[in-house]
Structure formats: C-alpha cells, structure tokens
CSV table of C-alpha atoms in Angstrom, one decimal:
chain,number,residue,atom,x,y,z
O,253,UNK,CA,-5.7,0.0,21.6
O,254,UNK,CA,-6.4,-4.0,21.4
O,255,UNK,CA,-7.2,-3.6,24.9
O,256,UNK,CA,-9.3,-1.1,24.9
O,257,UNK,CA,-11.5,-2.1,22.5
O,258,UNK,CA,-11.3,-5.3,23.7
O,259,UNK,CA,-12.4,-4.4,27.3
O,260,UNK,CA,-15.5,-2.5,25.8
O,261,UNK,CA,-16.1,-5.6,23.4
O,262,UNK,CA,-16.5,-7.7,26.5
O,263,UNK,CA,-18.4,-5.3,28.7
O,264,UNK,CA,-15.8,-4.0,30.6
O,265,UNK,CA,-16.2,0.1,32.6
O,266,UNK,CA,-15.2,2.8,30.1
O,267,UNK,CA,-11.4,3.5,29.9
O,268,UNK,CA,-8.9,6.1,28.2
O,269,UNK,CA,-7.3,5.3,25.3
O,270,UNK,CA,-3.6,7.1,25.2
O,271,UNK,CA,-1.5,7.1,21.9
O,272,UNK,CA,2.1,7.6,21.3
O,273,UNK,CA,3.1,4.2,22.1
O,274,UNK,CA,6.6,2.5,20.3
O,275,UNK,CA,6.5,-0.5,18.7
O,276,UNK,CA,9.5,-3.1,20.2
O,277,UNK,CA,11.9,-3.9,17.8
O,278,UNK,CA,13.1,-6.7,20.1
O,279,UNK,CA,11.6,-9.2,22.9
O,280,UNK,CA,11.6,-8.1,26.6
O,281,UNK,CA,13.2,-9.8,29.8
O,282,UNK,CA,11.9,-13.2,30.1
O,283,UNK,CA,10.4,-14.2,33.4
O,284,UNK,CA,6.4,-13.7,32.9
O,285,UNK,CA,4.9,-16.1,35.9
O,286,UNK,CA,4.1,-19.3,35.2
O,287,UNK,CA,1.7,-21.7,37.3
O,288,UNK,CA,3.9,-23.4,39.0
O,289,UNK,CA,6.1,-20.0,39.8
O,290,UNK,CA,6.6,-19.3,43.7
O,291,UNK,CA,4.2,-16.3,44.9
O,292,UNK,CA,7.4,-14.3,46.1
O,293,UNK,CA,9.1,-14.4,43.1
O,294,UNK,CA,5.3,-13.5,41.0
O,295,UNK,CA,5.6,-10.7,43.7
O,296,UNK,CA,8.9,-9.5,43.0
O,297,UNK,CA,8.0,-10.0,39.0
O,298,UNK,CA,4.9,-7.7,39.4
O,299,UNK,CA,6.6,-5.1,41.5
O,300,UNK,CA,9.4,-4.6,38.9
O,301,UNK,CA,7.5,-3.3,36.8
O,302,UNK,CA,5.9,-0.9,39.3
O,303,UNK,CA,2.4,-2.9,40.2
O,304,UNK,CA,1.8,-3.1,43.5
O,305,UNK,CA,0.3,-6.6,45.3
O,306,UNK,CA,-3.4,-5.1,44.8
O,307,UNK,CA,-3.1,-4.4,41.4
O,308,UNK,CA,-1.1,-8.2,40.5
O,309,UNK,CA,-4.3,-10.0,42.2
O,310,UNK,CA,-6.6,-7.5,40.3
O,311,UNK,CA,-4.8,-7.9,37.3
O,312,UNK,CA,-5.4,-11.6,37.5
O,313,UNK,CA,-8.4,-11.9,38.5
O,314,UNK,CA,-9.7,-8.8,35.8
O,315,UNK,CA,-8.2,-11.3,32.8
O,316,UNK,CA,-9.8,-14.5,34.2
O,317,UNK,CA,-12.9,-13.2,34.6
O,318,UNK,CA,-13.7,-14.6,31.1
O,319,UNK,CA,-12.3,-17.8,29.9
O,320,UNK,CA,-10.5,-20.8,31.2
O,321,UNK,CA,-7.7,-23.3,30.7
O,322,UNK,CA,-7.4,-25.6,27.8
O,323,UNK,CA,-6.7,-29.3,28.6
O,324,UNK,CA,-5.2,-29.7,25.0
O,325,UNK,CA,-2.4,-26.8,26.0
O,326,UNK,CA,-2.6,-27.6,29.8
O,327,UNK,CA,-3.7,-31.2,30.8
O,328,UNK,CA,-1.2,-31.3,33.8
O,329,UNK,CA,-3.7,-28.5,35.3
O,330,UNK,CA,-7.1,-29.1,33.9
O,331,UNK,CA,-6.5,-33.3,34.9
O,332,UNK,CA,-8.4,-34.1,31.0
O,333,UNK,CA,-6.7,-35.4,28.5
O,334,UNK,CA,-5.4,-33.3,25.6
O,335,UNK,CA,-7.7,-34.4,22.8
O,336,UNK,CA,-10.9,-33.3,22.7
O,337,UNK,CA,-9.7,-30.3,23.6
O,338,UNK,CA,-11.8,-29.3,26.8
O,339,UNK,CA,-12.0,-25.8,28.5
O,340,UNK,CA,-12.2,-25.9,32.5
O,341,UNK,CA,-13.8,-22.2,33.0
O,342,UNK,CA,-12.7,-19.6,35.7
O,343,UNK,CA,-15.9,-19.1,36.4
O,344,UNK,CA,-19.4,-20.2,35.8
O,345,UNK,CA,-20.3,-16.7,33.8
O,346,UNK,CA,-16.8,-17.3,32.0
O,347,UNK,CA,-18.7,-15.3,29.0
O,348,UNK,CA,-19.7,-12.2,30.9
O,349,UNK,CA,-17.7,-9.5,31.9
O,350,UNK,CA,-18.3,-9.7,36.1
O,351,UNK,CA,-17.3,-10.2,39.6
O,352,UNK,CA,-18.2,-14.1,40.0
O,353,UNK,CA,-14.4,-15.1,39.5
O,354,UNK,CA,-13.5,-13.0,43.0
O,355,UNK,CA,-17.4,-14.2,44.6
O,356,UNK,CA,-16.7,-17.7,43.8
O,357,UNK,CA,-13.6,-18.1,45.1
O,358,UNK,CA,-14.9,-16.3,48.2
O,359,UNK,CA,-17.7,-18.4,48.9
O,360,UNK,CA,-15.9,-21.2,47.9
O,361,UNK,CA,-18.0,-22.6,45.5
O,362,UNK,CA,-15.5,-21.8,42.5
O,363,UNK,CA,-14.5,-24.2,39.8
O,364,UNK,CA,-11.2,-22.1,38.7
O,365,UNK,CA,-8.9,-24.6,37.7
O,366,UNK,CA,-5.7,-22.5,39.1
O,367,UNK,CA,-7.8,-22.7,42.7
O,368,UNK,CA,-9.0,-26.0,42.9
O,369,UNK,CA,-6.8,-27.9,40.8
O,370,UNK,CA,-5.3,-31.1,42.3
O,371,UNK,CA,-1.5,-30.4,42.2
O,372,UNK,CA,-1.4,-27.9,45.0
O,373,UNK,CA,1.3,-25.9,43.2
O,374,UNK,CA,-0.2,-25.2,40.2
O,375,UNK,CA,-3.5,-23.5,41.6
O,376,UNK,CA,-1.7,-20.1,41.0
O,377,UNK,CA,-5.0,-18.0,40.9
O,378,UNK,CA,-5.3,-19.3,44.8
O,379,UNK,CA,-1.7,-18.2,45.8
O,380,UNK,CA,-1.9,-14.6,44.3
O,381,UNK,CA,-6.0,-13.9,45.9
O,382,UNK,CA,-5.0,-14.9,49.4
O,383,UNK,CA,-1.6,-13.8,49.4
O,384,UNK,CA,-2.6,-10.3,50.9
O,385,UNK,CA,-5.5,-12.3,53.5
O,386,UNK,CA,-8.1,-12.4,50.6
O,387,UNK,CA,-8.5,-8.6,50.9
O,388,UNK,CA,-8.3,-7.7,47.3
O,389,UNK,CA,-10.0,-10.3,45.8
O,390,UNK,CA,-13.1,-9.3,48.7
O,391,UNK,CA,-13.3,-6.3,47.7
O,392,UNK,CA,-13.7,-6.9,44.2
O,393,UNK,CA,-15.9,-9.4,45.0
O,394,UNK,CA,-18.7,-6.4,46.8
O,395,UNK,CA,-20.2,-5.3,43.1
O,396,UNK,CA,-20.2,-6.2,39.3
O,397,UNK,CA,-20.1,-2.3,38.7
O,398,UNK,CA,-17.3,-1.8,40.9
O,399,UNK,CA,-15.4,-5.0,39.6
O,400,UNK,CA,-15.8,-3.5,36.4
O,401,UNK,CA,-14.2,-0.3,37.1
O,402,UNK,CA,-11.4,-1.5,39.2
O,403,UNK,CA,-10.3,-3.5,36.4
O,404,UNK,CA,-10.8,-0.6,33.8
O,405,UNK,CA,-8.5,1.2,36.1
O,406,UNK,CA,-5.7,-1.7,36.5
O,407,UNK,CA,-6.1,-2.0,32.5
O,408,UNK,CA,-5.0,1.1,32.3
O,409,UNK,CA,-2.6,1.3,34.7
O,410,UNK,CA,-1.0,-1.9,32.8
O,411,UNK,CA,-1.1,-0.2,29.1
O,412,UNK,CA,0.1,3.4,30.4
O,413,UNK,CA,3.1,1.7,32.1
O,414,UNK,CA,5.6,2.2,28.9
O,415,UNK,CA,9.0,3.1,28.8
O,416,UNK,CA,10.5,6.4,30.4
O,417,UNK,CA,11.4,8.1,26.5
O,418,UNK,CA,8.0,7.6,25.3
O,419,UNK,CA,5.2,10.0,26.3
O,420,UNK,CA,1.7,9.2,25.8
O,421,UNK,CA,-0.7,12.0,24.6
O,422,UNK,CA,-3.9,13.2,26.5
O,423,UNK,CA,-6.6,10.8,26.4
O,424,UNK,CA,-8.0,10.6,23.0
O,425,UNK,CA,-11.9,11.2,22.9
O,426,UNK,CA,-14.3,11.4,20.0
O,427,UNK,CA,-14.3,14.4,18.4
O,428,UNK,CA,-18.2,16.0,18.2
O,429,UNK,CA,-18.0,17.0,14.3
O,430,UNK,CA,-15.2,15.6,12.0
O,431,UNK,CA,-14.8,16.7,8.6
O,432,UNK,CA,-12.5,13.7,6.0
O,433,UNK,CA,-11.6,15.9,3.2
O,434,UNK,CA,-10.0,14.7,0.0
O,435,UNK,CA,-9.1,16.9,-3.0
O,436,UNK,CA,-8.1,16.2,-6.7
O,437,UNK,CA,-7.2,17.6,-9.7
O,438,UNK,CA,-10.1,16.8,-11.8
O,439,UNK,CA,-9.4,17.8,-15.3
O,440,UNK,CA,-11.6,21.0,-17.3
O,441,UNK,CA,-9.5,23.5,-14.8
O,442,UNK,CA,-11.0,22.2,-11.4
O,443,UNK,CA,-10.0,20.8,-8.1
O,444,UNK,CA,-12.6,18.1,-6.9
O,445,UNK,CA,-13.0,19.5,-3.0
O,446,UNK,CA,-15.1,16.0,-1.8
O,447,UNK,CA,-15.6,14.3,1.3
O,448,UNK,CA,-17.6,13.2,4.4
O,449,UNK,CA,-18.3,14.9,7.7
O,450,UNK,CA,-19.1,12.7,10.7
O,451,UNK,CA,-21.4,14.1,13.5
O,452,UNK,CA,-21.9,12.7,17.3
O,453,UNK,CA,-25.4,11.8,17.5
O,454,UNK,CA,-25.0,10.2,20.9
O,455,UNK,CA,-28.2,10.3,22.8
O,456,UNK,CA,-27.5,13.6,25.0
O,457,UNK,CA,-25.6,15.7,22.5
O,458,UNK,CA,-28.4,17.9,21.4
O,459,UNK,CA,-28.3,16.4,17.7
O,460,UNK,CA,-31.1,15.3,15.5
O,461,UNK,CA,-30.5,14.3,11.9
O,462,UNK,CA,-34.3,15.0,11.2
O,463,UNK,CA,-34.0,18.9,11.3
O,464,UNK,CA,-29.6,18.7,11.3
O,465,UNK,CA,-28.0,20.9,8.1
O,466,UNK,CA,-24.7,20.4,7.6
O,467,UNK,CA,-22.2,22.5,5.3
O,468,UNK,CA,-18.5,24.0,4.7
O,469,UNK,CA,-17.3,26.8,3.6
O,470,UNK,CA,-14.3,27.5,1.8
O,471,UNK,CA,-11.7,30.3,1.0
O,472,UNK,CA,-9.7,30.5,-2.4
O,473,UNK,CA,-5.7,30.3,-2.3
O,474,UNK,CA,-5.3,34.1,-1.4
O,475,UNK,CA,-7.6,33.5,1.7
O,476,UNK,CA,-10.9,35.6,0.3
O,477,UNK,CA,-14.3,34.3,-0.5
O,478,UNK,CA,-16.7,32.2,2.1
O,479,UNK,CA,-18.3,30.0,-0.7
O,480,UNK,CA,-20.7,27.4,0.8
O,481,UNK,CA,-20.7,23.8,0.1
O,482,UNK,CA,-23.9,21.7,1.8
O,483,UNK,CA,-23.6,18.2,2.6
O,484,UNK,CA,-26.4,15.9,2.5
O,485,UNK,CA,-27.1,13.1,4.8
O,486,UNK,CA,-25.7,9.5,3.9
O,487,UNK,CA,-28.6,6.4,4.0
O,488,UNK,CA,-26.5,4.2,4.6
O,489,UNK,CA,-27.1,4.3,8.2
O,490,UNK,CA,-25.3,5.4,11.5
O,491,UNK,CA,-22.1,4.1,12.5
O,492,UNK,CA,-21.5,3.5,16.5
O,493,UNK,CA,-18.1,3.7,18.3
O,494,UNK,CA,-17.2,1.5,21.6
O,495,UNK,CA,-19.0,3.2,24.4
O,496,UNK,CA,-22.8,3.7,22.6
O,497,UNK,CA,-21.6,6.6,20.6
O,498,UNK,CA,-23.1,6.9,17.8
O,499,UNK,CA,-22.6,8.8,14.2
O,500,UNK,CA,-24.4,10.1,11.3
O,501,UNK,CA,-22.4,10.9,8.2
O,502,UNK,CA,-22.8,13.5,5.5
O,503,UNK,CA,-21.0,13.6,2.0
O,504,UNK,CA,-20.6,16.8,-0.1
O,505,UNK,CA,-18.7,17.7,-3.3
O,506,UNK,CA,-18.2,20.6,-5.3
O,507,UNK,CA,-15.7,21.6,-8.2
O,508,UNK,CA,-13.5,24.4,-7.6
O,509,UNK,CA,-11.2,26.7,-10.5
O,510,UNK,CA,-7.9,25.0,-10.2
O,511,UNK,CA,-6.9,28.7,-10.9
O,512,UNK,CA,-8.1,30.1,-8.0
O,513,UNK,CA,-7.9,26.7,-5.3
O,514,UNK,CA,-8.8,26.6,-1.9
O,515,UNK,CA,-6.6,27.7,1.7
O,516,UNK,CA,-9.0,26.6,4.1
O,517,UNK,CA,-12.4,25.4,5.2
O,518,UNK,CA,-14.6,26.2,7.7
O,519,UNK,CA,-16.8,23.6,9.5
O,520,UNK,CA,-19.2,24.0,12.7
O,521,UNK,CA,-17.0,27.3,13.0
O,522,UNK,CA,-13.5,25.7,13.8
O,523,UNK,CA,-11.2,26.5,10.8
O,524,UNK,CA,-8.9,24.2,8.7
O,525,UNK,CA,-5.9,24.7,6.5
O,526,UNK,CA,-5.7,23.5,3.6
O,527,UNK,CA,-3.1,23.6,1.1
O,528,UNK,CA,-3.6,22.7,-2.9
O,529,UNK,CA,0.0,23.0,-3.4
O,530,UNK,CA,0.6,19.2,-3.1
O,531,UNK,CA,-2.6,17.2,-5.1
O,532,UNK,CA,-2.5,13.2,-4.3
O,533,UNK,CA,-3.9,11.9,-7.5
O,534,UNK,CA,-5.8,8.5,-6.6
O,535,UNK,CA,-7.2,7.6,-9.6
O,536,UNK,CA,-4.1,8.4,-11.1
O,537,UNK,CA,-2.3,5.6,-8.1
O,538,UNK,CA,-2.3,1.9,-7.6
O,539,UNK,CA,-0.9,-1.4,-7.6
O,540,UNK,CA,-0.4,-3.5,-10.1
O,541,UNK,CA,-2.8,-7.0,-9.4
O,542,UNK,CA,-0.1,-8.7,-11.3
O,543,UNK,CA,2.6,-10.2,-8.9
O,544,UNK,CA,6.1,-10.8,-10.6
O,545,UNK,CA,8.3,-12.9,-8.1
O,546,UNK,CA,6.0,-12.2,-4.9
O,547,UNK,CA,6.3,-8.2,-5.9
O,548,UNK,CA,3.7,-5.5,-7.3
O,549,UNK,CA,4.1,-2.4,-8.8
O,550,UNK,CA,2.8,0.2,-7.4
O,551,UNK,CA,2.5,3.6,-9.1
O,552,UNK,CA,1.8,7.1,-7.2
O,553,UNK,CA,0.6,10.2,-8.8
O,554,UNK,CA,1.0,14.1,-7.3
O,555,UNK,CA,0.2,17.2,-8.7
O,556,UNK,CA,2.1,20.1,-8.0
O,557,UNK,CA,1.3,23.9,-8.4
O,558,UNK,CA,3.9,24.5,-11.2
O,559,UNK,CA,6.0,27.7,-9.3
O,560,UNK,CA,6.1,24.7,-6.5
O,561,UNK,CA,7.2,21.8,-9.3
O,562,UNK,CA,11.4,22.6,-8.8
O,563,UNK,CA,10.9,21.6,-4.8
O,564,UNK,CA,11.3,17.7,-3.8
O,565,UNK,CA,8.2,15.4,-3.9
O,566,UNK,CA,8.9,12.5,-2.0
O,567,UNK,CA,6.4,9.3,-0.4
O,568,UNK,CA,7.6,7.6,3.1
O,569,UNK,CA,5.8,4.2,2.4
O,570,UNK,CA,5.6,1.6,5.1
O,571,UNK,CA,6.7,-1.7,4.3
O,572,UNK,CA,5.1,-5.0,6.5
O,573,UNK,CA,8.4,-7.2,6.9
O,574,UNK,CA,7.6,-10.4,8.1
O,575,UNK,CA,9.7,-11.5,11.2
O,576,UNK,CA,10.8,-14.8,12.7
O,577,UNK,CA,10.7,-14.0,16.3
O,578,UNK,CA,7.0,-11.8,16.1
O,579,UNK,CA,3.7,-12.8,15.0
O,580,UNK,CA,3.4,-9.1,14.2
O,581,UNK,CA,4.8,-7.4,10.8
O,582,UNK,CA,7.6,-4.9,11.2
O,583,UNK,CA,7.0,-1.4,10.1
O,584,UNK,CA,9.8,-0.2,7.8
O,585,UNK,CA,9.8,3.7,6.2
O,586,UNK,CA,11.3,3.8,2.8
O,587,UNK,CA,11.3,7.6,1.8
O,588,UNK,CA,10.9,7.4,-2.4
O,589,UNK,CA,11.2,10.4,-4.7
O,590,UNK,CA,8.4,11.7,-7.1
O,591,UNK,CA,9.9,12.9,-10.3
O,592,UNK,CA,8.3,14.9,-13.0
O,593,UNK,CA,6.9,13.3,-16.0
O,594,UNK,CA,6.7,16.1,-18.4
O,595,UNK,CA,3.1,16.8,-18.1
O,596,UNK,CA,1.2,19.9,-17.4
O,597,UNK,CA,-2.2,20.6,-16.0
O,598,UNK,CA,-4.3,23.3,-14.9
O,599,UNK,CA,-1.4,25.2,-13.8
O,600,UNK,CA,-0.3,21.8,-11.7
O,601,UNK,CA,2.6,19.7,-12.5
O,602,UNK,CA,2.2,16.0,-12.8
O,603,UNK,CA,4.7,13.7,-10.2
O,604,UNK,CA,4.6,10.0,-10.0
O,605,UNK,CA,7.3,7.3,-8.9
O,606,UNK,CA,7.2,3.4,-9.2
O,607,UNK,CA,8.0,1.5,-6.2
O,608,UNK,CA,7.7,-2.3,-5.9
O,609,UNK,CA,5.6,-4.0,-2.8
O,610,UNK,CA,5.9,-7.4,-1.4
O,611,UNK,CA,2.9,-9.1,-2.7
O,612,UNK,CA,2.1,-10.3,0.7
O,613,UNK,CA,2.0,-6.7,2.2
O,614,UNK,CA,0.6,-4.5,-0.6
O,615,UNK,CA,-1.9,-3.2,1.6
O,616,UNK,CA,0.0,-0.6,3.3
O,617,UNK,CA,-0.2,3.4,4.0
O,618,UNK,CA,1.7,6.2,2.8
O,619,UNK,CA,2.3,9.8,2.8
O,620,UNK,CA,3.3,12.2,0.3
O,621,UNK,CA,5.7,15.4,1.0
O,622,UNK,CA,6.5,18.7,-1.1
O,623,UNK,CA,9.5,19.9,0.5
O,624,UNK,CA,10.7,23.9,0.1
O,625,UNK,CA,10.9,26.5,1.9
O,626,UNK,CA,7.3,25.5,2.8
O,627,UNK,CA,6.5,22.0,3.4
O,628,UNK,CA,3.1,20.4,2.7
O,629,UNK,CA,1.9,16.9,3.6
O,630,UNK,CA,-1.0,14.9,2.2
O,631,UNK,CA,-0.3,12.0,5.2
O,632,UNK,CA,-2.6,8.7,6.0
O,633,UNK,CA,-2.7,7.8,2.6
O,634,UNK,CA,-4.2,3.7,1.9
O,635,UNK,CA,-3.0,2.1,-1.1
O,636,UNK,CA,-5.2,0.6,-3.7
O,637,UNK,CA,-5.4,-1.9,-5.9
O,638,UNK,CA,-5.6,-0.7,-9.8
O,639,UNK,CA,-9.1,-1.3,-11.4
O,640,UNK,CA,-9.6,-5.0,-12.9
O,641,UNK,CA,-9.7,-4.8,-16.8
C-alpha cells in the first residue's frame, strides 16, 4: 500500500491496489544491485525475479525520477564531501513526478550522478538505460503522461510479484456508500445502534449533499420490522481519498429495546447482517495509562445474550514485538478468553478479561469472538486508552 499511496502522493498515473499480501518473517536472498554491480549480473538479478530488461531500466528510471544521491551516505559517487550533507539530483525537476530523468539523459544534458559521475563504474543509471540501445529509456522519454503510466504499470508489476502461496484479491476500489456501524449495550433496556455512513461525492457520481438524504433501516432479532433511522450530514467537512475522490459523511443514532435487538440493516438498498449476540462494550474497555515495568493493563468488556453466555468468548489481540533484524514491529496473535463476571443486563451477560500490553505497543487492534454452534465476530477493534481522572 506504501507504494501506492506513495505514487499518488507524488503525482504518479492511477494504479490498483491488491491486498492479501504476507508479511516476511525473515530477510530475503541478498544480492539487490549495487553501483558498482556489473550490468549482466543487475540483468540476471532482475530477471530472477521475473522482470524483463524493459521493465529493470523502467524501474530505475520510475524511482529516480524524484530525488538524488547524498554525498554524506555516498561521497565516492557524488565527488562532495560528506559533511554538509549535499544532494546531487537525478534530475533538474527532482521534485515532480515526470519524464525529464529519461529526456535528460537523452539529450544529454542530464546531471544524474549514476550517469555522469567520474568513476566510470559507478554511473549505474547509464549502464542499465543504454544497455538495450537506449530504447527504453526513449521511449519513456516521448511524454510526461505516458512516463507516468508506464511506471504505474512497472509499480505494479513490482508489488503484485509475491510469492506463489499467496493470492492477492481483486483490485480494491472505493466503495460508493459505506455504512461504520457500532452497537452497545446502553443501559435502561437499549442497544445504542450508532455510527457514520460515508458517501462518494466525486465530481461525476451524480451526488449532491445540498438536496442528498441519507438513512437506514433496521430489522429486530426475528428479522420483522423496517424501522427508519435518518442520518444527518457531518460539518466537519469532506474527506478526499488518493485519486480526487472525495467524501461526505453522515452520523445517526437511535436506541433500540435490547429485548427485541437488531438482525440487519439496510442501507442505499444493499443489506447487512448484523448480529447482537456478541456486544463489544467500549466504554466498558481500555488501558490502564499507568505502566508497571514497561506493561499496561488493558481491560475488555462483551456482552453476551444470556442463552448465548455458556459458549466461549475469546479476543485474538495483536502484539507489536520489536525485532533486531527489522525496522518494522512483528505482528504476534494471542487468542485470550473472556470469562463471566457475574453480572446481568438487559437480558445480556457481562464478559471481560485482563491482558497486559507492552507499554511501547499499547496501541494495537483486536477482535472479539463468541464461539458455538454459531460464531459471531465483532473484528477491527482499536484499543483505547482509559479516561484521565
């Protein structure tokens, strides 16, 4: 995902985002090219893991189209000395997103340090554009538009090239009208049904918050009754996603009989389950601001429908693990069984458990499980910290 956003940060051509990727556990083979690496062997690198020639040089010149080389990390290329730290640019638009890394080098008027650098064998940049005749790097030179799409392509190619086991979903796209729905027991014999629902407004999508309503509906637990819930629009302004989408956002709320509870709602006409067997009680859950040798306590609350309360109530927390050989924080499950406290409400069953977090990874996610013949998940869960006192 970093690339993707980070492509559309920079003002790269749309591309598709894929999920389902594995985290690695452990590094990969050694061997990414260095400067000074023969063009054969960068060849034979490239082509192991399945790019061919045109894609390497468009690879290359796609990341150095913004940039340069640091004479504090690289002085032996940039010919400055390490301190002050000077950056030799690719390009002389090294802060836009276009084509003048592949036209410069062309006409011959570029300053890329891995082109025109003095040692011969370091100007790596030069070795991989000409190794084909200059043909790639030509044709990426013709137009900014096209540059831009043939490395939104390559980029793709690069983070859809995963292992052989894994298998990447369909390309994720945003979704015209999303409902976030959260739901509580709230004490006096009610369920709190609350939430937000987000609506494309993109110019073109035939939406205008100025004569927009927006409202779900709602069945009880036996599946009858259409009760309406409106949602008002939220002033707090649109929200925008990478490509110029662009969002408006509604909130409702309404309390419904705990007795009779909810099975579904309906939004824009598409239909959603939703099962009040499992509560997560949030203002019931959080963790302790209090660290006691580098841990805090977090506490987790669930309400269960009491002819559900003798199934298993269980939370799969993730724990951040720091790591020597990473920069990134490993991603350990620890599954963690609710029991019952004892006390009884609105026909619910009260749950919690007690689970101590390294203070330096508190903020983590969770999801909560009521096991049976019938499972139920309340998943994507954010951990909070308790109120100050």
């Amino acid at each position: 995902m970093s690339v993707v956003v980070a492509n559309a940060g920079c003002g790269g051509a749309r591309m598709p985002f894929r999920a389902g990727r594995v985290d690695a556990t452990v590094a990969g083979p050694a061997g990414v090219p260095e400067p000074q690496t023969p063009i054969n062997t960068t060849l034979a690198t490239f082509a192991k893991a399945g790019f061919s020639q045109g894609e390497m040089i468009s690879l290359v010149a796609c990341g150095h189209t913004l940039g340069g080389v640091h004479s504090r990390n690289n002085p032996h290329i940039t010919g400055l000395d390490p301190s002050p730290d000077t950056v030799t640019k690719f390009d002389s638009t090294f802060d836009d997103f276009d084509n003048r890394i592949a036209t410069e080098y062309v006409r011959g008027n570029t300053s890329n340090p891995l082109v025109v650098g003095r040692n011969e064998t370091l100007n790596s940049d030069k070795h991989i554009f000409s190794s084909d005749g200059n043909k790639t790097i030509r044709d990426l030179g013709c137009t900014k538009n096209g540059f831009r799409t043939a490395c939104a392509d390559v980029f793709t190619r690069m983070i859809d090239t995963v292992p052989s086991a894994v298998q990447l979903t369909e390309p994720v796209e945003p979704v015209d009208i999303k409902p976030y729905v959260t739901l509580a027991l709230s004490g006096n014999g009610s369920l709190a049904f609350s939430g937000w629902v987000r609506v494309r407004t993109t110019e073109g999508a035939g939406r205008d918050t100025g004569d927009l309503a927006v409202h779900l509906s709602f069945a009880d637990r036996g599946g009858e009754g259409s009760a309406v819930v409106p949602a008002t629009l939220d002033d707090g302004g649109a929200t925008y996603g990478l490509w110029g989408e662009t969002f408006a956002w509604y909130q409702f709320e309404t309390a419904i009989s705990a007795a009779s509870g909810i099975s579904s709602f309906l939004n824009n006409g598409s239909g959603f389950p939703l099962d009040d067997s499992l509560v997560y009680q949030e203002a019931s859950s959080c963790v302790n601001r209090t660290s006691v040798n580098n841990e805090r306590t977090f506490t987790v609350t669930a309400a269960v429908l009491k002819e559900r309360a003798a199934d298993p109530v269980t939370m799969d927390v993730v724990r951040l693990v720091r790591r020597s050989e990473a920069i990134h924080r490993r991603l350990d499950v620890e599954s963690v069984e609710l029991v019952a406290t004892g006390d009884e409400e609105s026909g619910y069953a009260l749950f919690q458990a007690q689970v101590q977090l390294a203070t330096s990874g508190w903020s983590t996610s969770f999801d909560l499980a009521l096991g049976g013949e019938k499972e139920v998940r309340v998943d994507f869960l954010k951990t909070q910290a308790c109120p100050r006192v």
